[in-house]
Short mmCIF file of C-alpha atoms and ligand atoms in Angstrom, two decimals:
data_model
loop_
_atom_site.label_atom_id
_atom_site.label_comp_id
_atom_site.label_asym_id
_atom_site.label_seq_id
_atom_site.Cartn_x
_atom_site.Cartn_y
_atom_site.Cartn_z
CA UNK P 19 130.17 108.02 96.95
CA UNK P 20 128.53 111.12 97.80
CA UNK P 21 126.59 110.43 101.00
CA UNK P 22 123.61 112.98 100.34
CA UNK P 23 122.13 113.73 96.59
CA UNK P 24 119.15 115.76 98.03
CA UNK P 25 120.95 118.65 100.05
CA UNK P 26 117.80 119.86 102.01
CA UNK P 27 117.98 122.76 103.44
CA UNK P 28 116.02 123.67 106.43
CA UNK P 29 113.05 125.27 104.92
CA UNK P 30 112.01 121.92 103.61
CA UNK P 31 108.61 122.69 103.39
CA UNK P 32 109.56 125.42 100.90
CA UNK P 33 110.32 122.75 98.05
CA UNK P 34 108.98 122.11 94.68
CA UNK P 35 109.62 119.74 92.47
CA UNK P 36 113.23 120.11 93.17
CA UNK P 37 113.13 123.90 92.96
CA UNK P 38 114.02 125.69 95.74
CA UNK P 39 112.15 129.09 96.39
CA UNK P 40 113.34 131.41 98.95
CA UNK P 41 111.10 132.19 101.32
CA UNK P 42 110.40 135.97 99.74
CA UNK P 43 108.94 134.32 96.27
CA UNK P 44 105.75 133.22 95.87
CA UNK P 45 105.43 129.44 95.46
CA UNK P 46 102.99 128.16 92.76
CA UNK P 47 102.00 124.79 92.43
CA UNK P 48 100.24 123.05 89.84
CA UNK P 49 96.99 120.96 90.01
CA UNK P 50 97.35 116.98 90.35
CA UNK P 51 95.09 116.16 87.71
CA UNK P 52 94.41 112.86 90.01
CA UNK P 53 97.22 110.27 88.95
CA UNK P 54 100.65 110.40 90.80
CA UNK P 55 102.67 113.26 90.54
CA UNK P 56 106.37 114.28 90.60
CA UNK P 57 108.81 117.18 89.25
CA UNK P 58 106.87 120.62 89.33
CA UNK P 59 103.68 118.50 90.80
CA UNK P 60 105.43 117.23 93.72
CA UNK P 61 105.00 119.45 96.80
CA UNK P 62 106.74 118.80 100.21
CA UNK P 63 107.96 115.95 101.26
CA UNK P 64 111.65 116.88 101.80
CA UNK P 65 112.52 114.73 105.10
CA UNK P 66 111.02 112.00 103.41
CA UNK P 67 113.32 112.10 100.59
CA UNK P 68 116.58 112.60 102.49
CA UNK P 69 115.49 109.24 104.70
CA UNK P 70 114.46 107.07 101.53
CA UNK P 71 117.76 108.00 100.17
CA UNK P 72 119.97 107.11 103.16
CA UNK P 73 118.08 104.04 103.26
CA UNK P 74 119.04 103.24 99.36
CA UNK P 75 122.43 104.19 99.95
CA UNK P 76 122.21 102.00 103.30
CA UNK P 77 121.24 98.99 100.72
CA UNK P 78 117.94 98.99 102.85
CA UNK P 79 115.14 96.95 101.61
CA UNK P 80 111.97 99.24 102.32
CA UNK P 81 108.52 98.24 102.92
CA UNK P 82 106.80 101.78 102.57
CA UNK P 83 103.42 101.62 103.95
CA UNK P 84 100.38 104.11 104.30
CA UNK P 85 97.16 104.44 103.87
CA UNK P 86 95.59 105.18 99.91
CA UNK P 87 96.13 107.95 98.39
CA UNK P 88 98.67 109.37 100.75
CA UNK P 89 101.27 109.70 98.21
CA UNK P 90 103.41 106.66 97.84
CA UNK P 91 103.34 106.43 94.52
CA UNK P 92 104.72 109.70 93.96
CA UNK P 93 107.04 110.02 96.94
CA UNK P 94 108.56 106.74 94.98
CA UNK P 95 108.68 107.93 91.48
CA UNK P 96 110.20 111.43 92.48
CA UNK P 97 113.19 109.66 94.71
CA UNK P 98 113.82 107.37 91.74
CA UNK P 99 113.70 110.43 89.53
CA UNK P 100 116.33 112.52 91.67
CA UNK P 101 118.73 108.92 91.80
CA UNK P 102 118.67 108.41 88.36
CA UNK P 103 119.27 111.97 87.43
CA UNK P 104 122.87 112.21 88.18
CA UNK P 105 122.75 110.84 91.69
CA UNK P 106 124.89 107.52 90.47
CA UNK P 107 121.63 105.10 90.64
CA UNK P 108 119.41 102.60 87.96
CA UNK P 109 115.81 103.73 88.70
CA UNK P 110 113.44 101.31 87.72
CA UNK P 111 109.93 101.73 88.44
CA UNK P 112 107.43 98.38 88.00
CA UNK P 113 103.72 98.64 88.61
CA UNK P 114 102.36 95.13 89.47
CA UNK P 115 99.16 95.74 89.35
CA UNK P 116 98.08 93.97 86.28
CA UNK P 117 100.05 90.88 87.42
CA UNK P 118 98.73 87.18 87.33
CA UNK P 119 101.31 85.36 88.47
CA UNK P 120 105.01 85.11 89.24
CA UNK P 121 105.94 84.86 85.09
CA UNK P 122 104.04 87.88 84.77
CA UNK P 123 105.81 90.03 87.40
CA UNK P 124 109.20 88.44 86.16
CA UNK P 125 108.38 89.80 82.66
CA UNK P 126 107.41 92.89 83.71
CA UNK P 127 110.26 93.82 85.56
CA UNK P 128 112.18 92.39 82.67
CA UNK P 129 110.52 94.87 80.08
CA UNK P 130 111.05 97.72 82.59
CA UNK P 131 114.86 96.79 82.89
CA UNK P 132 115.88 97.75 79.28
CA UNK P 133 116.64 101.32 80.25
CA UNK P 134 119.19 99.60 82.45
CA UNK P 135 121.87 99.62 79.42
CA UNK P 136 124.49 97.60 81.89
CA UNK P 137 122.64 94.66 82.18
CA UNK P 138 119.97 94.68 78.94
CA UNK P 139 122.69 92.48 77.41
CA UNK P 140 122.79 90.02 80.14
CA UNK P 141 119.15 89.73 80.25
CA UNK P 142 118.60 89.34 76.27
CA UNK P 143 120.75 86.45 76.46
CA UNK P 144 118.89 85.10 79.90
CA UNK P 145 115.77 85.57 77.62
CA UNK P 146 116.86 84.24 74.69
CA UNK P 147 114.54 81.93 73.33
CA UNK P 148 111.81 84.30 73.84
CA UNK P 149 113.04 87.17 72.05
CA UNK P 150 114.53 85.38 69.06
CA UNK P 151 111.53 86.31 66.99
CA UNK P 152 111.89 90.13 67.73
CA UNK P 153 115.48 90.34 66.18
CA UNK P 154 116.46 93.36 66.19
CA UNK P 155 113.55 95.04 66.89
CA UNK P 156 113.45 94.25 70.99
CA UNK P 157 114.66 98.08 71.36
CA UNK P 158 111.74 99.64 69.64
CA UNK P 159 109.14 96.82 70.30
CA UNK P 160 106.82 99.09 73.11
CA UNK P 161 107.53 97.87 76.70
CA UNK P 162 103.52 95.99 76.52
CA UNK P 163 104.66 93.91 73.34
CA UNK P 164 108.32 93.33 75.08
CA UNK P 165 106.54 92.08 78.29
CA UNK P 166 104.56 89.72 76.56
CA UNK P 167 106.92 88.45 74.33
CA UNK P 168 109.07 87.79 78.28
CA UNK P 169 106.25 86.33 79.23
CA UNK P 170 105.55 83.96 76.60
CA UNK P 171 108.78 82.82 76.92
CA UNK P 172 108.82 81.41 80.14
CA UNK P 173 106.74 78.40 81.22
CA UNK P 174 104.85 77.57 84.57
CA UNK P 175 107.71 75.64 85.91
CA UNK P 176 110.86 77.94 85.29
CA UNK P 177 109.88 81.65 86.52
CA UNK P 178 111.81 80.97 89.68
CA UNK P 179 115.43 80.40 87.54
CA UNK P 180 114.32 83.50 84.74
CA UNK P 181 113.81 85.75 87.60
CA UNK P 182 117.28 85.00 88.88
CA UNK P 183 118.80 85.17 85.87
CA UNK P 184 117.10 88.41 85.55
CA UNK P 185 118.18 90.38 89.13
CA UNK P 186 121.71 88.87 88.99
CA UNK P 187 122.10 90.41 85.61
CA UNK P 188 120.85 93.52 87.46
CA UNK P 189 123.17 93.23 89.80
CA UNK P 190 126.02 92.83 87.48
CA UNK P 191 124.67 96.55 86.27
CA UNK P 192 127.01 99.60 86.30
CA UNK P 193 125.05 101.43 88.37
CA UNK P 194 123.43 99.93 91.70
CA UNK P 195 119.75 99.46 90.85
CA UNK P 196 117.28 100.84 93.04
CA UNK P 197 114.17 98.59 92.12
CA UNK P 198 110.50 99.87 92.72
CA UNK P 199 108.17 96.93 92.94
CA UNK P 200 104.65 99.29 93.46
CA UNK P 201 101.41 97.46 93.86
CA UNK P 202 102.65 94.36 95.28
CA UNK P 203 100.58 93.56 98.12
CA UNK P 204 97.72 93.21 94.96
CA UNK P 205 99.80 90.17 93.58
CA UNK P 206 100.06 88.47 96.77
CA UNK P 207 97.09 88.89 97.39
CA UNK P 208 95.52 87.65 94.54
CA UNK P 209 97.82 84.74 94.41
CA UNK P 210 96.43 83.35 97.79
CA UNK P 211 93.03 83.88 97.60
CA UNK P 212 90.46 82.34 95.10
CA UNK P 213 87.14 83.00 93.36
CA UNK P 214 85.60 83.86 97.13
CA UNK P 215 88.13 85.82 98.29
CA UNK P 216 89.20 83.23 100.78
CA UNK P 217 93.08 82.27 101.09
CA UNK P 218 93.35 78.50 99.70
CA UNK P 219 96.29 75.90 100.53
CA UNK P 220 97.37 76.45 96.63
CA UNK P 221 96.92 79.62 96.88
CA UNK P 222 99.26 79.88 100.19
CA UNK P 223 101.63 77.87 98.60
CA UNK P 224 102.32 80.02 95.40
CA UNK P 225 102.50 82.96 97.44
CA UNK P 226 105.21 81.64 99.61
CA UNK P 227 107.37 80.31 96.90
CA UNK P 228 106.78 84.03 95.17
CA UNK P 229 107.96 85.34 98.39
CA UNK P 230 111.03 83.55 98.78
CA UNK P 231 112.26 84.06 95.44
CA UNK P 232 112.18 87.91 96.43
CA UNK P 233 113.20 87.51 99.29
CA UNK P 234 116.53 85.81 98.56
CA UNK P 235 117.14 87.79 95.82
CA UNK P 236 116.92 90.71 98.40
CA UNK P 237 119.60 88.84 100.04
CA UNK P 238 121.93 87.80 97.62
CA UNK P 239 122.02 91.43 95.39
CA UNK P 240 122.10 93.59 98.36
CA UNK P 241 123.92 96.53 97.78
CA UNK P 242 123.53 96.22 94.03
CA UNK P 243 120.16 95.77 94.01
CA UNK P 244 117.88 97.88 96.22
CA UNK P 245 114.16 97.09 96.61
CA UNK P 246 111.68 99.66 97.89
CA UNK P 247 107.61 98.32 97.87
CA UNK P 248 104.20 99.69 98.05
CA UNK P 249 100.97 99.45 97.31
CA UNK P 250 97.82 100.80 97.67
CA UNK P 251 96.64 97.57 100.33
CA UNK P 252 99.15 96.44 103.29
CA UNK P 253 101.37 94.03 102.69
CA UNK P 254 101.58 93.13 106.32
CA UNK P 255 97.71 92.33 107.40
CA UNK P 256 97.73 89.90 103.96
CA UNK P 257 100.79 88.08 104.91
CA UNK P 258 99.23 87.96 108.68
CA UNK P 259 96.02 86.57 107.30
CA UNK P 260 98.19 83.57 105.39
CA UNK P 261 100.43 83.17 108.25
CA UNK P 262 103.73 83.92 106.12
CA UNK P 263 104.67 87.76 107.78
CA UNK P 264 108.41 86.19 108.22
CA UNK P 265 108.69 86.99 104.32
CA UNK P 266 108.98 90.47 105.12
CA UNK P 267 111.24 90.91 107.49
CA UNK P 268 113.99 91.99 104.76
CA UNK P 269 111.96 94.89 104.43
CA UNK P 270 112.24 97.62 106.88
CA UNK P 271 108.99 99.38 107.09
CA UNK P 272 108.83 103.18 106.56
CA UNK P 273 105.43 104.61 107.29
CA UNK P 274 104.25 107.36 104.87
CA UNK P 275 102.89 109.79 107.46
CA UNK P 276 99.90 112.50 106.41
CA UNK P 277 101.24 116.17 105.87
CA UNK P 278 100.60 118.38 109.18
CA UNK P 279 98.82 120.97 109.51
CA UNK P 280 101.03 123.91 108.03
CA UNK P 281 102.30 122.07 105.16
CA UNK P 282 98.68 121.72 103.92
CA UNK P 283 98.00 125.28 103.94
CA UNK P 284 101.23 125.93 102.40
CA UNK P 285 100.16 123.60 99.46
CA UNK P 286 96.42 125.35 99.68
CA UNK P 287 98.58 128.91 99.40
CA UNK P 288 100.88 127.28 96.73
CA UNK P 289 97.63 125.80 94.42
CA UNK P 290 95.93 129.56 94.98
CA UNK P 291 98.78 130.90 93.94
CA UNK P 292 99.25 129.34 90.92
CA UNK P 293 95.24 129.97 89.54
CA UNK P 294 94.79 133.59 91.02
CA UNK P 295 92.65 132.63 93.96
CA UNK P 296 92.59 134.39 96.79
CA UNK P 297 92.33 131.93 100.26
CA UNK P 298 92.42 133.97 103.23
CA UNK P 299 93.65 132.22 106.09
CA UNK P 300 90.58 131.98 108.05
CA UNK P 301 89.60 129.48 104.75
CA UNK P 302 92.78 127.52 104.72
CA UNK P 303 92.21 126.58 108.54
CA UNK P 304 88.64 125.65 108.19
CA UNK P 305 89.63 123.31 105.42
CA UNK P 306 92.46 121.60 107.15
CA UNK P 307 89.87 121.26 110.11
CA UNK P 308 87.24 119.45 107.90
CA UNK P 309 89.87 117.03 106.51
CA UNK P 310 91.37 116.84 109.71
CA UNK P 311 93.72 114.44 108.45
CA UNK P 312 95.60 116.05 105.89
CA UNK P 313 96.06 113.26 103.32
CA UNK P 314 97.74 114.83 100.27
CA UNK P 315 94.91 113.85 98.27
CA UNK P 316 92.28 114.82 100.00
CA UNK P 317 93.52 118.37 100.28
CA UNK P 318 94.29 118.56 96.51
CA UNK P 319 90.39 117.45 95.90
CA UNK P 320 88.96 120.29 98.39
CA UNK P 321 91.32 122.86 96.18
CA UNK P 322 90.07 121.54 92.71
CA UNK P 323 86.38 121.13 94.13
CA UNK P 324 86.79 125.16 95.51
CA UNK P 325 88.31 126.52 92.32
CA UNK P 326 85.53 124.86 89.99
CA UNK P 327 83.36 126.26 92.53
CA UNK P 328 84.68 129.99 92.23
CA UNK P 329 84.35 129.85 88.62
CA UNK P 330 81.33 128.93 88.11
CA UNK P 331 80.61 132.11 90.88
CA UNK P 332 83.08 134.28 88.66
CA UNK P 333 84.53 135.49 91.67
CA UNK P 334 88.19 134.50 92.86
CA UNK P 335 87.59 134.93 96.82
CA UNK P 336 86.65 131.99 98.61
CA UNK P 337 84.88 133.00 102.07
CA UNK P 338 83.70 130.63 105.01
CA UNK P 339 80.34 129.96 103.66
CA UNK P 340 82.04 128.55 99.98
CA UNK P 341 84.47 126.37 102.22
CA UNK P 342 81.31 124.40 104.04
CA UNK P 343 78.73 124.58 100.57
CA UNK P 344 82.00 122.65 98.54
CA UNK P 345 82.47 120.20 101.53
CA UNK P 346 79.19 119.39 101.68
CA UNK P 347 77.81 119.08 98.41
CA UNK P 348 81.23 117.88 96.22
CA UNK P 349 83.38 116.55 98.57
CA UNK P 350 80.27 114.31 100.18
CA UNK P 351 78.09 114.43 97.22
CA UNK P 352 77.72 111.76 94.67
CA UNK P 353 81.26 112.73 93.31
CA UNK P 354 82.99 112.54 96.15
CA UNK P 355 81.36 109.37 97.13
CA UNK P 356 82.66 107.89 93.94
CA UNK P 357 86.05 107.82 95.62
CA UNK P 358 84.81 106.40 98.16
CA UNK P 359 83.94 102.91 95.58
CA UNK P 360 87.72 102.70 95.22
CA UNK P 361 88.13 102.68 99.40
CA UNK P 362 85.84 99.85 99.34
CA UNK P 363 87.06 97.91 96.83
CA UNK P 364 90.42 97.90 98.28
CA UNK P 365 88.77 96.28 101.68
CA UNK P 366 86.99 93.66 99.77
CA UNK P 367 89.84 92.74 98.27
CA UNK P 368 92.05 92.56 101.30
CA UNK P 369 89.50 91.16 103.74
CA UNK P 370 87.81 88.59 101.36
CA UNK P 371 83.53 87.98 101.22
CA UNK P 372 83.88 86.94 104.85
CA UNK P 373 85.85 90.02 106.79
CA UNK P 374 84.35 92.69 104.54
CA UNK P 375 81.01 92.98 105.97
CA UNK P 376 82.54 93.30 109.35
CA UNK P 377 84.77 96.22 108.59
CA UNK P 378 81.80 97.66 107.10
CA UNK P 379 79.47 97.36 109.86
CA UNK P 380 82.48 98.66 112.54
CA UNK P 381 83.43 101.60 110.26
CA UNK P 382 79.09 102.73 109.99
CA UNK P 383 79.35 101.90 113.46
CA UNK P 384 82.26 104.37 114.18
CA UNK P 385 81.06 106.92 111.61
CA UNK P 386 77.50 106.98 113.55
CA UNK P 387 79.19 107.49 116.46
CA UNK P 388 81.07 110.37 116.64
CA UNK P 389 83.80 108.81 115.22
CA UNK P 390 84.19 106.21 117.86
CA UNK P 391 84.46 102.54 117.78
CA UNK P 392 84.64 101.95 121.96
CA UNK P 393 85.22 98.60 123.62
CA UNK P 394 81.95 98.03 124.50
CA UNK P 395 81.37 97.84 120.64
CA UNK P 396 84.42 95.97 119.91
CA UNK P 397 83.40 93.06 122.34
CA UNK P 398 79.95 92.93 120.95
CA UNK P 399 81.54 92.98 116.98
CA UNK P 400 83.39 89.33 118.91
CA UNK P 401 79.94 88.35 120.14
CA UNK P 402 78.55 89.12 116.94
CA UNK P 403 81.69 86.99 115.01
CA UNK P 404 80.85 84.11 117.42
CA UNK P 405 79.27 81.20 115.62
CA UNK P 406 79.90 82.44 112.66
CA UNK P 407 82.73 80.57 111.39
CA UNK P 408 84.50 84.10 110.17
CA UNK P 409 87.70 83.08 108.42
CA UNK P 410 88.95 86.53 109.25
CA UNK P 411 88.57 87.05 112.66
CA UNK P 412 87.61 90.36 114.27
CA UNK P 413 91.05 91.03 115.76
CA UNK P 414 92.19 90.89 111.96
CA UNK P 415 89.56 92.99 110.49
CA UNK P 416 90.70 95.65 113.22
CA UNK P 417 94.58 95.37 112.40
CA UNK P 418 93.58 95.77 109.12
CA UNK P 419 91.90 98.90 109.52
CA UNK P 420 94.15 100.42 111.91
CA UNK P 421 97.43 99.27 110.09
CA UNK P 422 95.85 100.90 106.59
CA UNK P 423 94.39 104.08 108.18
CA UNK P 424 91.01 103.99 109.08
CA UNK P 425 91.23 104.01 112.73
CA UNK P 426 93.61 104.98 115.43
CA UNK P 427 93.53 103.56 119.10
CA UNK P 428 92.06 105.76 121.68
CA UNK P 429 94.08 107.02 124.54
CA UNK P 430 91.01 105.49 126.87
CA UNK P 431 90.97 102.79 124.77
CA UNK P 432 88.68 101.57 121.39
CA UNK P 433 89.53 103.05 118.17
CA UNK P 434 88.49 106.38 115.78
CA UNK P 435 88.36 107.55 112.80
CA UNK P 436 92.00 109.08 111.74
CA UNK P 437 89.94 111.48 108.81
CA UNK P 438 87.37 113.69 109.40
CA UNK P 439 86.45 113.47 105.06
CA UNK P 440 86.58 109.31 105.18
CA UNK P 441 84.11 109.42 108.76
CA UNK P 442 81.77 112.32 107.29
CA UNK P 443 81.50 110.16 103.61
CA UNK P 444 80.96 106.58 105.94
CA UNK P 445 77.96 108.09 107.11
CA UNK P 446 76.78 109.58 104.50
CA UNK P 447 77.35 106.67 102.57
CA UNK P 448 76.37 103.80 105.13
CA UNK P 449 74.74 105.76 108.01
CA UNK P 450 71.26 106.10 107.63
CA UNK P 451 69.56 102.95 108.24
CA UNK P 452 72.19 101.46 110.55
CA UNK P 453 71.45 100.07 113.67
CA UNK P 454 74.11 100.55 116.32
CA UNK P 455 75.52 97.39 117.40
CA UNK P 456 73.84 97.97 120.80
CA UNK P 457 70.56 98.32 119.42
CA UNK P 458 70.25 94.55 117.67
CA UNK P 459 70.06 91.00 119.52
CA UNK P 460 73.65 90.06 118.74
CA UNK P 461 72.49 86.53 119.24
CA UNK P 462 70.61 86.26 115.82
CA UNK P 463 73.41 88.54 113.70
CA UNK P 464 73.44 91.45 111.82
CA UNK P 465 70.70 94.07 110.85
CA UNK P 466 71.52 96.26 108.24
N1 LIG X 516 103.94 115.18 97.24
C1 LIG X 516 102.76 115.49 96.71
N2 LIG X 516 102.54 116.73 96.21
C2 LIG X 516 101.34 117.06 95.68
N3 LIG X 516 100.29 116.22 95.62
C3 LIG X 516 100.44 114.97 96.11
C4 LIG X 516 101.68 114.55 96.66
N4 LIG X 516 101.55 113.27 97.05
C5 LIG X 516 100.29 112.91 96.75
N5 LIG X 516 99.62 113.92 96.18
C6 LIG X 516 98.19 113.89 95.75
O1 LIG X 516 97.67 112.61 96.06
C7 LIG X 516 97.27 111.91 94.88
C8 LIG X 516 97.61 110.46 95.02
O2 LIG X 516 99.00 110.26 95.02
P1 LIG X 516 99.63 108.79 94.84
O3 LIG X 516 101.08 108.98 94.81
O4 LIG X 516 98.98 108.10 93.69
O5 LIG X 516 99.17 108.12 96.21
P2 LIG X 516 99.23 106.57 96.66
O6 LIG X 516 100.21 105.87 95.78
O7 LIG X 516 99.64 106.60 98.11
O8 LIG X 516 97.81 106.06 96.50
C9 LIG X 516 97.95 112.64 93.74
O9 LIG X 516 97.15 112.60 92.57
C10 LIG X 516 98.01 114.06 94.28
O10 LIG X 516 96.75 114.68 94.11
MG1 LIG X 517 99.94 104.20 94.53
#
């Protein structure tokens, strides 16, 4: 087997879609449009690709974490592109989001698996019973109609022996499968936690018998079957809360870092390119320096918030002065803070009615403050927890911040804000009637 599909030369950063341009053309990219993005969309990401791959070929499990929006989806749905097309693999992509339970995600990555023509065969007869009243129309029944007719199909009791009907018929596939499972911290999550957001003993329990069936079919079908998941909450701080991190240790992580510095104004150049702007240097820099961390998103949202900007000026030269007005008034105005809704539903989610508020008040706090959270803070947030009966303790709340990509440790010690975008919208947001932590009597709990 070929060892390398993705031969990357050395001017990664010169890659498009999987286009090559030598380094004398101009490079054009295209605008996002806001959902993932791959093919002619996909920018970058070159080193990534070749490591994914060796991974797959490796028959590496692969837990790929980062924070939201830093491309995950996309990294995952252009490698599975490039495997399927002619590179000897099965790519199938599932999206768990919309998933209840266990039956659900079984029947989804049952409707997803009839592209895999090796093992659709195997699987019909697995699923029998529940697709005896489609006859002969399962191949043109749309994959939403063929995952609930899967679905119906299988009762409370026998997911478990479906699903491994289901992978070991993917296994038995003519071309290794390389299985995308995206979105499913979100099921795991919402399979331990009820009404309140708090994990319940049920709740535990149907998460750990989920995450044993995937985990020993990880075992069993390696090599034939590779998994690679994401999603836009970590996996890791959930299965921490519930005490069941072992679960993961199939997985090898592989943390989806932010783009550097240059490869952000290379994508700023390439967007400019492709719409006739013109974005001096001077402008590229000062943009990168706002976002400060350059999370693919982010910098594709200053570009679209700058070109709307220049058209409705009629001019096609951005200057200093544009860079600072779009900042301030899109990227932190009441658009921008719309994105910042989805950021906060994603903590509520993951830190439950109890650790939510905390992560609130330490991100305000941070946000106020330059950016920092110090220790002194910190120790007062534990002061603050004490008596309180938090179900998520503070330590938590802080691994759950720093492992999703809020806040880095400080050399000195405490933590900061990784973006310069998320710690300008916090305090715009949240900032103005705060009271720093040091400011209230700790002893009779939170002022906001
Ligand atoms: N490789 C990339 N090239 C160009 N834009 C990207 C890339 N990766 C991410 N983006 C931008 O980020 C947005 C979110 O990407 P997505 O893959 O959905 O992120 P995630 O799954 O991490 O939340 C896209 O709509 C696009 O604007
Ligand atoms: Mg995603």
């Amino acid at each position: 087997m070929r060892r390398f599909l993705l031969t990357v030369p050395n001017f990664a950063n010169k890659m498009v879609g999987n286009k090559f341009v030598g380094k004398t053309a101009v490079l054009k990219l295209q605008k996002a449009g806001g959902n993932w993005v791959e093919g002619d969309r996909f920018f970058n990401r070159a080193s990534e690709l070749q490591a994914l791959e060796e991974r797959v070929r490796d028959g590496a499990h692969t837990l790929l974490t980062a924070q939201r929006r830093m491309g995950k989806t996309s990294l995952v749905r252009e490698l599975l592109r490039r495997l399927g097309d002619g590179g000897g693999f099965e790519p199938i992509f599932v999206d768990l989001e919309a998933a209840m339970d266990p039956a659900d995600a079984i029947a989804e990555i049952g409707a997803r698996s009839r592209s895999a023509q090796g093992a659709w065969h195997r699987i019909q007869s697995a699923f029998a019973n529940a697709l005896r009243t489609a006859g002969d129309q399962v191949e043109t029944l749309s994959l939403g109609d063929l995952k609930a007719k899967l679905r119906g199909g299988m009762s409370a009791g026998d997911w478990r022996q479906k699903g491994d009907d289901l992978l070991a018929a993917l296994a038995e596939n003519d071309r290794p499968v390389v299985l995308a499972l995206d979105e499913l911290p979100i099921l795991v999550n919402r399979l331990l936690k009820g009404q309140d957001g708090d994990i319940t003993p049920e709740g535990r329990q149907a998460a750990d018998a989920f995450l044993s069936w995937l985990r020993h079919n990880g075992q069993t079908h390696r090599n034939r079957i590779c998994m690679i998941l994401s999603g836009s909450v970590g996996l890791e701080p959930i299965l921490r809360q519930a005490g069941l991190s072992a679960h993961a240790n199939i997985f090898s992580s592989f943390d989806l870092k932010p783009w550097n510095e240059q490869t952000a104004k290379e994508c700023l150049e390439a967007l400019a390119a492709n719409y006739g702007l013109d974005l001096p240097q001077e402008v590229r820099v000062a943009m990168c320096h706002r976002l400060r961390c350059q999370i693919p998103h982010h910098v594709q949202q200053f570009f679209d918030h700058l070109h709307e900007h220049l058209r409705r000026a009629g001019r096609n030269k951005a200057s200093l002065e544009d860079v600072d007005i779009v900042y301030q008034r899109e990227l932190l105005g009441p658009r921008g803070q719309m994105v910042l809704d989805h950021y906060e539903n994603r903590l509520r989610l993951v830190l439950g009615g109890n650790g939510y508020p905390t992560a609130l008040d330490m991100l305000t706090e941070a946000s106020v403050n330059h950016g920092k959270l110090g220790n002194d803070a910190i120790a007062l947030f534990h002061a603050l927890a004490e008596g309180q009966a938090q179900s998520v303790p503070v330590k938590d709340v802080l691994y759950t911040l720093e492992h999703d990509g809020y806040l880095a440790p400080e050399e000195g010690g405490g933590y900061r804000f990784v973006s310069g975008l998320l710690e300008d919208w916090w305090r715009a947001r949240h900032g103005q009637h705060f009271v720093p932590i040091a400011d209230r009597d700790v002893a009779a709990g939170p002022k906001r």
